[in-house]
XYZ file of C-alpha atoms in Angstrom:
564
model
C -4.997 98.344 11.722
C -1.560 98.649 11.113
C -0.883 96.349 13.764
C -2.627 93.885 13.271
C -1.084 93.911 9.448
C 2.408 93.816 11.217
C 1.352 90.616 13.234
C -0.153 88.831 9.826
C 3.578 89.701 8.072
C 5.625 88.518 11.305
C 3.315 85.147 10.977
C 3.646 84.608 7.385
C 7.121 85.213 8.146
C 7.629 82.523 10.813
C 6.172 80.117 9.104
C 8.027 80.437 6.045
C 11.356 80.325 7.901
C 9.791 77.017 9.807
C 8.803 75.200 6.825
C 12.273 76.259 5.752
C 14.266 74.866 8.847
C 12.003 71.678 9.686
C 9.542 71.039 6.722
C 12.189 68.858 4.695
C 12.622 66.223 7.833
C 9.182 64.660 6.940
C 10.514 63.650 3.499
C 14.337 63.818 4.271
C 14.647 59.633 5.141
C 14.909 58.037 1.314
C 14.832 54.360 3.195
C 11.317 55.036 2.824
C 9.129 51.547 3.018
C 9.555 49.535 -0.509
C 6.910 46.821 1.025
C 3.628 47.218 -1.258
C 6.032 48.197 -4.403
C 7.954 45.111 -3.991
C 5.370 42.688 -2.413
C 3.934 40.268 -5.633
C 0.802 41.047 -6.889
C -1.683 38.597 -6.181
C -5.088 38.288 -8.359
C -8.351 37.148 -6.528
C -12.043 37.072 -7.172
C -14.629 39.239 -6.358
C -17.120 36.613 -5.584
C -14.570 33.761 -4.196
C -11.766 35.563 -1.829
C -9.862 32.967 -1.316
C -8.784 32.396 -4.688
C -5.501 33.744 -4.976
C -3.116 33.503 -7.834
C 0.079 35.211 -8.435
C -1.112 35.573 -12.772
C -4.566 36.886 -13.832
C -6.934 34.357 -15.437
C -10.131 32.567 -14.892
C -11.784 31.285 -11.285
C -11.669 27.857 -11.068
C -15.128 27.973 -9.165
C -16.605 29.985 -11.124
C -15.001 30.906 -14.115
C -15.139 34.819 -13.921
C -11.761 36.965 -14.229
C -9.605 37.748 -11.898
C -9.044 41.008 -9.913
C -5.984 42.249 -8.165
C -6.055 41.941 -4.380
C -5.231 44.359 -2.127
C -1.211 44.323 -1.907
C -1.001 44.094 1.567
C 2.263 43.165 2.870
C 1.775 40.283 5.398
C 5.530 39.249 5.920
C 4.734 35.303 4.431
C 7.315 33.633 2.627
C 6.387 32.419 -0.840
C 5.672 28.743 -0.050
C 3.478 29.896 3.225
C -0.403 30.720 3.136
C -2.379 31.593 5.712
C -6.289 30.735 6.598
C -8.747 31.735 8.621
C -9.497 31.145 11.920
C -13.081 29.798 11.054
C -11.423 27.783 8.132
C -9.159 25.965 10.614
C -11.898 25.326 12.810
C -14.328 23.761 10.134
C -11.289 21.519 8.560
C -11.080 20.201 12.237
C -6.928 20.886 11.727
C -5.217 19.220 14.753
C -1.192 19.475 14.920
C 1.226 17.805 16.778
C 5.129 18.785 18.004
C 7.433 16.634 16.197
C 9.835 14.777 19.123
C 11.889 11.524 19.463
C 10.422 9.000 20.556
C 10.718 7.929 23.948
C 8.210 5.489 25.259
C 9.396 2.250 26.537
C 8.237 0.226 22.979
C 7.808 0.813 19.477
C 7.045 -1.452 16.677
C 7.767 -2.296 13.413
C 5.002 -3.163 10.931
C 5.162 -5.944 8.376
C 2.662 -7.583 6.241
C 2.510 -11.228 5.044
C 1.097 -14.878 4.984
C 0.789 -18.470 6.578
C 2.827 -21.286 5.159
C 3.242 -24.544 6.064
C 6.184 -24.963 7.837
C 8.771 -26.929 5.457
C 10.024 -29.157 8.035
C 7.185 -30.825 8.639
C 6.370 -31.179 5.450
C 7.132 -34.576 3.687
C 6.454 -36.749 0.521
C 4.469 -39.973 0.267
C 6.291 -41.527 -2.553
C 5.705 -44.774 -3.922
C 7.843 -47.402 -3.196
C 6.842 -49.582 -5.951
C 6.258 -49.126 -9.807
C 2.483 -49.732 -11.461
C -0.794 -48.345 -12.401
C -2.866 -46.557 -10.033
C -6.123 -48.236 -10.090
C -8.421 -46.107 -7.307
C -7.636 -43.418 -4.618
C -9.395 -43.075 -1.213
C -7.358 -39.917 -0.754
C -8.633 -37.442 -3.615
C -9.283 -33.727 -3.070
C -6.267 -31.780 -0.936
C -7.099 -30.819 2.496
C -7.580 -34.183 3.635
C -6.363 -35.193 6.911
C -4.490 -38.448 6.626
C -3.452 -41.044 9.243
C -0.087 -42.976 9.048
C -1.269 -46.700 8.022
C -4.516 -44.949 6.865
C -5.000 -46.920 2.841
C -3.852 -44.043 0.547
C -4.097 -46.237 -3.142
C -4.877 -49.784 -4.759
C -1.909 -49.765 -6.906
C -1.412 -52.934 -9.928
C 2.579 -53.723 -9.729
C 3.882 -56.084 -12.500
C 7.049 -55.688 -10.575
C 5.064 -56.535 -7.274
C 3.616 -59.721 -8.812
C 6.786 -60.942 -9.779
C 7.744 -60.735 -6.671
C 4.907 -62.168 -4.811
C 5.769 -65.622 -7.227
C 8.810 -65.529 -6.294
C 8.048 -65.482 -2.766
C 6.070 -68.545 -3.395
C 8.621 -70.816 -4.754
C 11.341 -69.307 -2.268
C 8.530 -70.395 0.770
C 8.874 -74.062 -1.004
C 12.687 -73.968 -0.877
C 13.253 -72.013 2.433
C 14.826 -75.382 4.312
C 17.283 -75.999 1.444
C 18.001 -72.963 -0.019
C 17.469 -69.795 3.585
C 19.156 -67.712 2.175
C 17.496 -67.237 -0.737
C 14.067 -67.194 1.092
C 15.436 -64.907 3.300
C 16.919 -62.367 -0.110
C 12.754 -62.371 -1.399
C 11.710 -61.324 1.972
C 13.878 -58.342 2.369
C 13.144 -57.278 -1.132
C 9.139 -57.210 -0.632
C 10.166 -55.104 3.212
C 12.122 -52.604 0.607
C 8.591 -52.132 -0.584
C 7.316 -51.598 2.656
C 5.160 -54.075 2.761
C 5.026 -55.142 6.305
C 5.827 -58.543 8.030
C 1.877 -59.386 8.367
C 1.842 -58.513 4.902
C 4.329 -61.237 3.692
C 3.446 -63.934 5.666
C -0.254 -63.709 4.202
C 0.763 -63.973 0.566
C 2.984 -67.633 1.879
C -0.361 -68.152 3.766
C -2.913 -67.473 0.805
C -0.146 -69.478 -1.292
C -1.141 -67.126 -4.133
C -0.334 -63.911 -5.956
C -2.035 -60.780 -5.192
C -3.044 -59.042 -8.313
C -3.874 -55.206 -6.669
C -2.103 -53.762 -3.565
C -3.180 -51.306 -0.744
C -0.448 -48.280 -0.897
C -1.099 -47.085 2.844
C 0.247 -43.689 4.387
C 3.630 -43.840 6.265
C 3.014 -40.424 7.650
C -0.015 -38.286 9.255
C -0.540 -34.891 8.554
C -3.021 -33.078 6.137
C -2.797 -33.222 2.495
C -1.344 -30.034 0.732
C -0.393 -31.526 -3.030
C -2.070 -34.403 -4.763
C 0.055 -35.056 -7.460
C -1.553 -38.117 -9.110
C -4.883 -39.105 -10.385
C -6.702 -42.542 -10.945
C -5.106 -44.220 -14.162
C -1.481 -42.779 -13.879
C 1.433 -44.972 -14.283
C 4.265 -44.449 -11.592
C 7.375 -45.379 -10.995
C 9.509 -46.204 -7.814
C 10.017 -43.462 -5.296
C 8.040 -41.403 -7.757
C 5.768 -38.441 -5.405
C 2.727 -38.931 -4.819
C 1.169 -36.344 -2.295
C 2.667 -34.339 -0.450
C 1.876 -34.039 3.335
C 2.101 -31.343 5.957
C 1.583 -31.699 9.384
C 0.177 -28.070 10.366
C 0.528 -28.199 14.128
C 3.251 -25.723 13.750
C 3.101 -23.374 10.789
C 5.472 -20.281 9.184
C 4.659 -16.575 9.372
C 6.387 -15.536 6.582
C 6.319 -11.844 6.622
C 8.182 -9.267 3.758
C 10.760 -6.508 4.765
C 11.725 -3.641 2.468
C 15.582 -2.829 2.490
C 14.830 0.108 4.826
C 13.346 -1.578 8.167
C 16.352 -4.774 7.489
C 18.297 -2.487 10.110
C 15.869 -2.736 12.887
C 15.162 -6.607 12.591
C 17.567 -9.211 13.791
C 16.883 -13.184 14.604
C 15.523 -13.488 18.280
C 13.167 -10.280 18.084
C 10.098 -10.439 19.413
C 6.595 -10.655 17.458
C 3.712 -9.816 18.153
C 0.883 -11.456 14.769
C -2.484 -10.863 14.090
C -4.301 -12.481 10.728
C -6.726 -10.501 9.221
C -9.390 -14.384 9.999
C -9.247 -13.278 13.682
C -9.093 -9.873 14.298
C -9.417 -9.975 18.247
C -6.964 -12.407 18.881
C -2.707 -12.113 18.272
C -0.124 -14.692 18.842
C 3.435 -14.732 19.875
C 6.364 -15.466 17.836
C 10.103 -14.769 17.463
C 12.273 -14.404 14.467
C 13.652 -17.282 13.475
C 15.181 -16.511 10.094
C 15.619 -13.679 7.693
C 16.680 -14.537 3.917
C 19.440 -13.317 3.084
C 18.732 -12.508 -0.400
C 16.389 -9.584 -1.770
C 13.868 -10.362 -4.133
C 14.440 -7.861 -7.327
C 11.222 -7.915 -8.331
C 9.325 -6.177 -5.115
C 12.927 -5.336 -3.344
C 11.574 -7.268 -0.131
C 13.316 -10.065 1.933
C 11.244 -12.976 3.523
C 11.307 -13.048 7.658
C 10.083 -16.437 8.754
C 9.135 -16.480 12.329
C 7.006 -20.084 13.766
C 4.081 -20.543 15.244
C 2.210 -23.336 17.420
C -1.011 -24.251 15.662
C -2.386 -26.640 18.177
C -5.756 -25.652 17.444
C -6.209 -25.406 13.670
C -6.504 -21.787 13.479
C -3.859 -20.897 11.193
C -4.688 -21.783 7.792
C -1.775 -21.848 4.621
C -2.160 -18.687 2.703
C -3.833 -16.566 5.438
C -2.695 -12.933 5.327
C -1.684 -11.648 8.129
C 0.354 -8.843 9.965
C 3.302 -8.335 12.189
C 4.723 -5.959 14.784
C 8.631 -6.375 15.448
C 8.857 -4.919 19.229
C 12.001 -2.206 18.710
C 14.574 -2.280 21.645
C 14.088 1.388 23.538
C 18.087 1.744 23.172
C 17.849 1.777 19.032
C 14.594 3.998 18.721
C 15.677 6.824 21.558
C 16.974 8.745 19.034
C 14.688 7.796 16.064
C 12.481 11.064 15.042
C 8.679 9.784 14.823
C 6.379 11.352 13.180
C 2.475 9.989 12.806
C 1.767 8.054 9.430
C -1.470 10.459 9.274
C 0.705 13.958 8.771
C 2.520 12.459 5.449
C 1.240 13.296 1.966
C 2.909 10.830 -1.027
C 3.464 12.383 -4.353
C 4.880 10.139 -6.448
C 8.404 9.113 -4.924
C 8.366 12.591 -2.281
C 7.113 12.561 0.601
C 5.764 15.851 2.154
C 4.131 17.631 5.186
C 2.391 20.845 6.172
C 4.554 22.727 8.918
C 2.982 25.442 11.055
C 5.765 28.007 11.949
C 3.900 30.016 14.722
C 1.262 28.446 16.671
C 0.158 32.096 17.265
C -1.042 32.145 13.691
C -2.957 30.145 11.106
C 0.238 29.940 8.612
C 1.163 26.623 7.231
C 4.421 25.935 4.733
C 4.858 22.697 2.638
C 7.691 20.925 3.622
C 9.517 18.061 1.689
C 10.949 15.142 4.358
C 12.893 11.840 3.786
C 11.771 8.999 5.761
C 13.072 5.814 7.361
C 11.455 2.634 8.344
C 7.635 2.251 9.289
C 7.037 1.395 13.058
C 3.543 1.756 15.130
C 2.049 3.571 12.443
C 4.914 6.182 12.618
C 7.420 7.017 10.322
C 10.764 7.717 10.919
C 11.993 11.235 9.502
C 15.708 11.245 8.148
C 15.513 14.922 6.896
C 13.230 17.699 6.216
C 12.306 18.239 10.002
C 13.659 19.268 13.502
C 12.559 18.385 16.430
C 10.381 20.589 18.062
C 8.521 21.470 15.071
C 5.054 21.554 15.174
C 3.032 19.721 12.214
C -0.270 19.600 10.752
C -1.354 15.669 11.822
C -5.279 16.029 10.873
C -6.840 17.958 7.998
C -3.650 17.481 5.521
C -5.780 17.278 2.797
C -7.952 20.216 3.604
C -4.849 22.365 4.029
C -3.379 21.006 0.895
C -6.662 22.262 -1.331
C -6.611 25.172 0.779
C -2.502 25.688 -0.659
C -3.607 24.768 -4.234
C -6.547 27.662 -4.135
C -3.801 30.340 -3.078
C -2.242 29.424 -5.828
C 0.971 27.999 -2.814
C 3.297 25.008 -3.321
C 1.168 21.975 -3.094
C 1.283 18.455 -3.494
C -0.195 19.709 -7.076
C 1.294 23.054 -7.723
C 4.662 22.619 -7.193
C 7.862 24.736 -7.627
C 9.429 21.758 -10.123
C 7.309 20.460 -12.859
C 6.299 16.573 -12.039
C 7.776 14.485 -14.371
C 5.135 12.293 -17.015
C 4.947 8.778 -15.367
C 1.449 7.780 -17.095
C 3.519 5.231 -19.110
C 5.537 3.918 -16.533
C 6.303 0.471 -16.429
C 5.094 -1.685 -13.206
C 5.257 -5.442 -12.277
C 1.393 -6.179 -11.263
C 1.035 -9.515 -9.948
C -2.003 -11.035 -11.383
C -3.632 -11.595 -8.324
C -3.430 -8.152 -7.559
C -4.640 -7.247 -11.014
C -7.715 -9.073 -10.710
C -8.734 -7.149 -7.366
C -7.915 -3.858 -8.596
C -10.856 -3.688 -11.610
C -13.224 -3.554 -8.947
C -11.481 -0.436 -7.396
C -11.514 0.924 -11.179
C -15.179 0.033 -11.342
C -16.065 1.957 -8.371
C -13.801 4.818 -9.392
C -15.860 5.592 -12.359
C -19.067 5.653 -10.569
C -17.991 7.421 -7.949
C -17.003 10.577 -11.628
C -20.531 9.795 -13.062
C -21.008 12.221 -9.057
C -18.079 14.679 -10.445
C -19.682 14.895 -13.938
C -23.196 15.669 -11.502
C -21.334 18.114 -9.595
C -22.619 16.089 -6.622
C -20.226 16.516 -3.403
C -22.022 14.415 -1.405
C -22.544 11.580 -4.254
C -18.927 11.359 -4.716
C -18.270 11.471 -1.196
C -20.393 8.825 -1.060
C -18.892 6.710 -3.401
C -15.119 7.543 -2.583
C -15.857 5.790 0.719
C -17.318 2.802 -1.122
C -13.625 2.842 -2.762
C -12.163 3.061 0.349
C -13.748 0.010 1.953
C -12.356 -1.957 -1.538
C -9.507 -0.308 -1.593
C -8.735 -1.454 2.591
C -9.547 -5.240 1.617
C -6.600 -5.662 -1.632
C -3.492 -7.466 -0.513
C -0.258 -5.475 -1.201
C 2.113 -7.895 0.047
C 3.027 -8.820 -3.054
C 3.642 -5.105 -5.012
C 7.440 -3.806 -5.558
C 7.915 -0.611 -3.527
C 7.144 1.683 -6.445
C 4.018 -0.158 -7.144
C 3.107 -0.198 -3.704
C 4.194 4.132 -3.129
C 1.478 4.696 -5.986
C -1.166 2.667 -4.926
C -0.887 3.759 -1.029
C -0.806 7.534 -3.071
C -4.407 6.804 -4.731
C -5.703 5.459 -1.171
C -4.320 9.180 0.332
C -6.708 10.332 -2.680
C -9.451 8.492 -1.953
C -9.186 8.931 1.613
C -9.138 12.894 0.976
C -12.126 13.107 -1.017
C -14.708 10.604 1.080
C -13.604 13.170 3.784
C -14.509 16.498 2.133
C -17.421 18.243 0.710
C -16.300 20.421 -1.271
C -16.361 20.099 -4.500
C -13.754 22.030 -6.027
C -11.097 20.865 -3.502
C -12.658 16.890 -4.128
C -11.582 17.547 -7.773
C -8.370 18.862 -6.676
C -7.773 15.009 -5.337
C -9.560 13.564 -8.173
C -6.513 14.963 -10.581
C -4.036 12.779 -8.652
C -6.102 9.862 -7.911
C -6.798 9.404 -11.905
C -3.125 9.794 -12.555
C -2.400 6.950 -10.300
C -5.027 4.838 -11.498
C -4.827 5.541 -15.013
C -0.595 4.168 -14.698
C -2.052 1.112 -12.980
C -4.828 0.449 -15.758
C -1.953 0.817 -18.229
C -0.038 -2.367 -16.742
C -3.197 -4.388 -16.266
C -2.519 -7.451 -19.013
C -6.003 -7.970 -18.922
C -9.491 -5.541 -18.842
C -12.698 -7.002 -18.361
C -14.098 -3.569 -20.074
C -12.267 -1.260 -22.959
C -10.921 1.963 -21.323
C -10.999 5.113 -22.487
C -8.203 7.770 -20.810
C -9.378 11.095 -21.486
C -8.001 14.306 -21.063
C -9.676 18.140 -20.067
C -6.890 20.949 -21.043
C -8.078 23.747 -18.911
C -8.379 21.228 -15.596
C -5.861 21.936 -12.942
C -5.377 25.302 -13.597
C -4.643 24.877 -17.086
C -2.303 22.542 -16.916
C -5.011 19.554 -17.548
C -5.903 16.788 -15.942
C -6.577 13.216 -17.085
C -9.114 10.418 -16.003
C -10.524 6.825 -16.981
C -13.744 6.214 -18.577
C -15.479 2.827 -20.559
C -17.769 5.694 -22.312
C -15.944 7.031 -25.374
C -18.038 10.136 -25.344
C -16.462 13.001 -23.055
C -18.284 13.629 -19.830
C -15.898 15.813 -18.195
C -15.813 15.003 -14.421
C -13.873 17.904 -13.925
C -16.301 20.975 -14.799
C -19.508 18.975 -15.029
C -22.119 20.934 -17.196
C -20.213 23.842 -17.084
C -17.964 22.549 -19.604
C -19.264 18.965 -20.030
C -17.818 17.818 -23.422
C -14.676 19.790 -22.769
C -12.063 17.405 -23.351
C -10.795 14.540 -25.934
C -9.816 10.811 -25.544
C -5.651 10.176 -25.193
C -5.468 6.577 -25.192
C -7.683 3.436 -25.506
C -7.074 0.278 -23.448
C -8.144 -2.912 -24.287
């Protein structure tokens, strides 16, 4: 008994004089780990988990508060997300390594249009003053045959003349000269040697006079009518011979550095879409046109067959030397997102992991549906080429730097000023049109309605000429075709609305500088849209049918401006 109390004491004993020696090491290191005190705290919900938002509030799904998530440290920087593996394989994400470009061709594309080619182009003027009393030539179009009868033309001038032809015929043994003076005058006229010798012949004055063509070619100006009083040399058609015509194409100040005279081309026109032809440059302006900042490259083309038509639209590739573009970083056209004058792509860091980073770039010149990058990327790098959008609603619903939710607040553009050709203006209601069918699907909280109609968009959207636009008009109307694009390729709704934001803002700047609206316009305006920060969009209905929230908040909203 005693022992055994002896061995309890020498126990208790050790272990106080152990706890005393060694128990302090466990706590002794103050560089304990700060992670999960110093990581942010994120806010999620409990029904949607991949909402996260660095401040509590509402779900935008589904409207319920916001919980805080798990702080977990996972080692991301603040403008990186990550997603699932199953997310990444439903978006269909493909990525690509950014890497110079070193095939044996690459190609510059421009956009642009037939013309007839100036030097064949001429005037048939009249070479005597009168009244026009009937044309055989009337419509334009018309192909025309030199010595083919153009007019019947009455010439006071030409009559007096003709008379004096006829007394100069009586006196042409005593007085040649003079006989020989009248002559020459009428050939001034062009009237031709058969012509003259008729009149002495008939031995009387011909009141109305054939006015025939002195050139062939097809008629591209008819400048008088039946009735019209001209004088000498005065114009009237004018007459192109369209065996050879001009591919005039338009070059913004960035790609002048990769074209020169001499360069190979290589045209198709939208008429004949299986069939190119095979020009050179032949002449680039050298002025810039202020209003679109573009500079006309003519280039000329055989026409032997009729195929090329004036006013055609067509497009271009200028074949780049290998030497210049060896050292030209390339990236696809299908990896760039446009927000207003940035341009930006996802980067993905590790390909171990499913961690993407927005990433602003600067780009070059436009060749084979590549752009070249001038900063913002390395090569090496591996980018996100298929799926941007998905990836970019993925960013927004993490609350991540977006093409939406960005560090820098966006500045207001809606009442920007744009040059909109009129042409273009009358092709772009129809785009408007289908834009507010397509929300009548939002307001429905129907996915696959306004997929649906988003593509309809798109197949308007593909068919407007943009040769015309100035490059800032032209950066926001290829960013509400990225819109479009995005949302006729997703179904969900939440992220579709997420496109829908940007799309409107585009469209509703364009609306503003339309001089002309078939339809009143309503631009209307939910607060709480885009997480709060509101989002606008284009309506002819004055009463609020919020596209945004759909019933859940349908009337939510109020009317900004009214265009007429």
């Amino acid at each position: 008994m005693k022992k055994t109390a002896i061995y309890i004491g020498t126990l208790a004993i050790g272990l106080f004089l152990g706890w005393l020696i060694f128990g302090g090491n466990s706590t002794a290191d103050p560089e304990h780990d700060h992670t999960t005190e110093t990581a942010a705290q994120m806010y999620t919900c409990s029904m949607h988990p991949q909402i996260m938002q660095p401040e509590p509030g509402d779900c935008p799904i589904c409207g319920m508060d916001l919980i805080p998530a798990d702080a977990g440290a996972d080692g991301l920087a603040v403008n990186q997300f990550r997603m699932s593996e199953q997310a990444v394989a439903l978006a269909n994400i493909n990525t690509t390594v950014v890497g110079n470009n070193s095939g044996s061709t690459a190609s510059l594309r421009l956009s642009g249009k037939i013309e007839a080619n100036e030097k064949n182009t001429l005037v048939q003027a009249a070479y005597f003053g009168g009244r026009i009393e009937s044309l055989n030539i009337n419509t334009t179009g018309e192909q025309v045959r030199k010595g083919q009868l153009l007019a019947t033309m009455y010439s006071p001038e030409l009559v007096a003349a003709q008379q004096e032809l006829l007394t100069a015929s009586n006196l042409k043994e005593k007085q040649p000269g003079l006989y020989k003076a009248v002559r020459n005058k009428l050939k001034l006229w062009k009237l031709s040697e058969k012509q003259i010798s008729e009149i002495e012949t008939r031995g009387e004055v011909q009141e109305f006079f054939p006015v025939y063509a002195t050139i062939s070619g097809t008629v591209t100006e008819k400048l008088i009518n039946e009735g019209d009083y001209v004088k000498q040399g005065q114009a009237l058609y004018r007459i192109a011979n369209l065996n050879s015509v001009w591919a005039v194409l338009d070059a913004y100040e960035n790609q002048l550095s990769m074209l020169d005279e001499g360069q190979a081309l290589t045209i198709k026109a939208n008429a004949y879409p299986g069939r190119t032809f095979e020009s050179t440059i032949e002449f680039i302006d050298p002025t810039l046109n202020n209003a679109n900042r573009t500079t006309r490259v003519r280039a000329e083309l055989k026409n032997n067959e009729g195929l090329l038509k004036p006013g055609m639209f067509i497009k271009a590739d200028a074949q780049i030397e290998q030497q210049e573009e060896t050292n030209r970083l390339l990236i696809p056209q299908s990896a760039v997102m446009w927000t207003g004058t940035r341009s930006v792509v996802y980067v993905q860091p590790d390909t171990q992991e499913a961690v993407f980073e927005l990433r602003e770039v600067e780009l070059g010149g436009e060749m084979n549906d590549q752009y070249e990058v001038l900063a913002g990327l390395q090569n090496g790098e591996r980018i996100v080429t298929q799926g941007t959008f998905t990836i970019d609603a993925a960013a927004q619903l993490q609350g991540k730097p977006s093409m939406m939710n960005r560090e820098e607040k966006e500045e207001d553009n809606s009442n920007e000023e744009l040059s909109l050709p009129k042409s273009f203006q009358k092709s772009l209601w129809p785009l408007l049109s289908a834009y507010m069918t397509m929300n009548e699907s939002f307001v429905k909280t129907d996915p696959s309605g306004a997929k649906q109609q988003a593509r309809k968009m798109l197949d308007i959207y593909e068919t407007m000429d943009v040769s015309s636009l100035g490059a800032s008009e032209k950066d926001l109307f290829e960013k509400a075709g990225q819109m479009i694009t995005a949302i006729a390729n997703n179904e969900e709704i939440e992220a579709q609305r997420s496109h829908l934001v940007i799309l409107s803002d585009a469209l509703v700047v364009l609306a503003k500088n339309m001089e002309e609206l078939p339809e009143t316009l309503y631009v209307q305006n939910c607060p709480m849209a885009n997480q709060n920060k509101g989002a606008d969009w284009l309506s002819t209905n004055e009463k609020i049918l919020n596209p945004y929230y759909g019933d859940a908040m349908l009337s939510c909203g109020s009317t900004l401006d009214t265009l007429r």
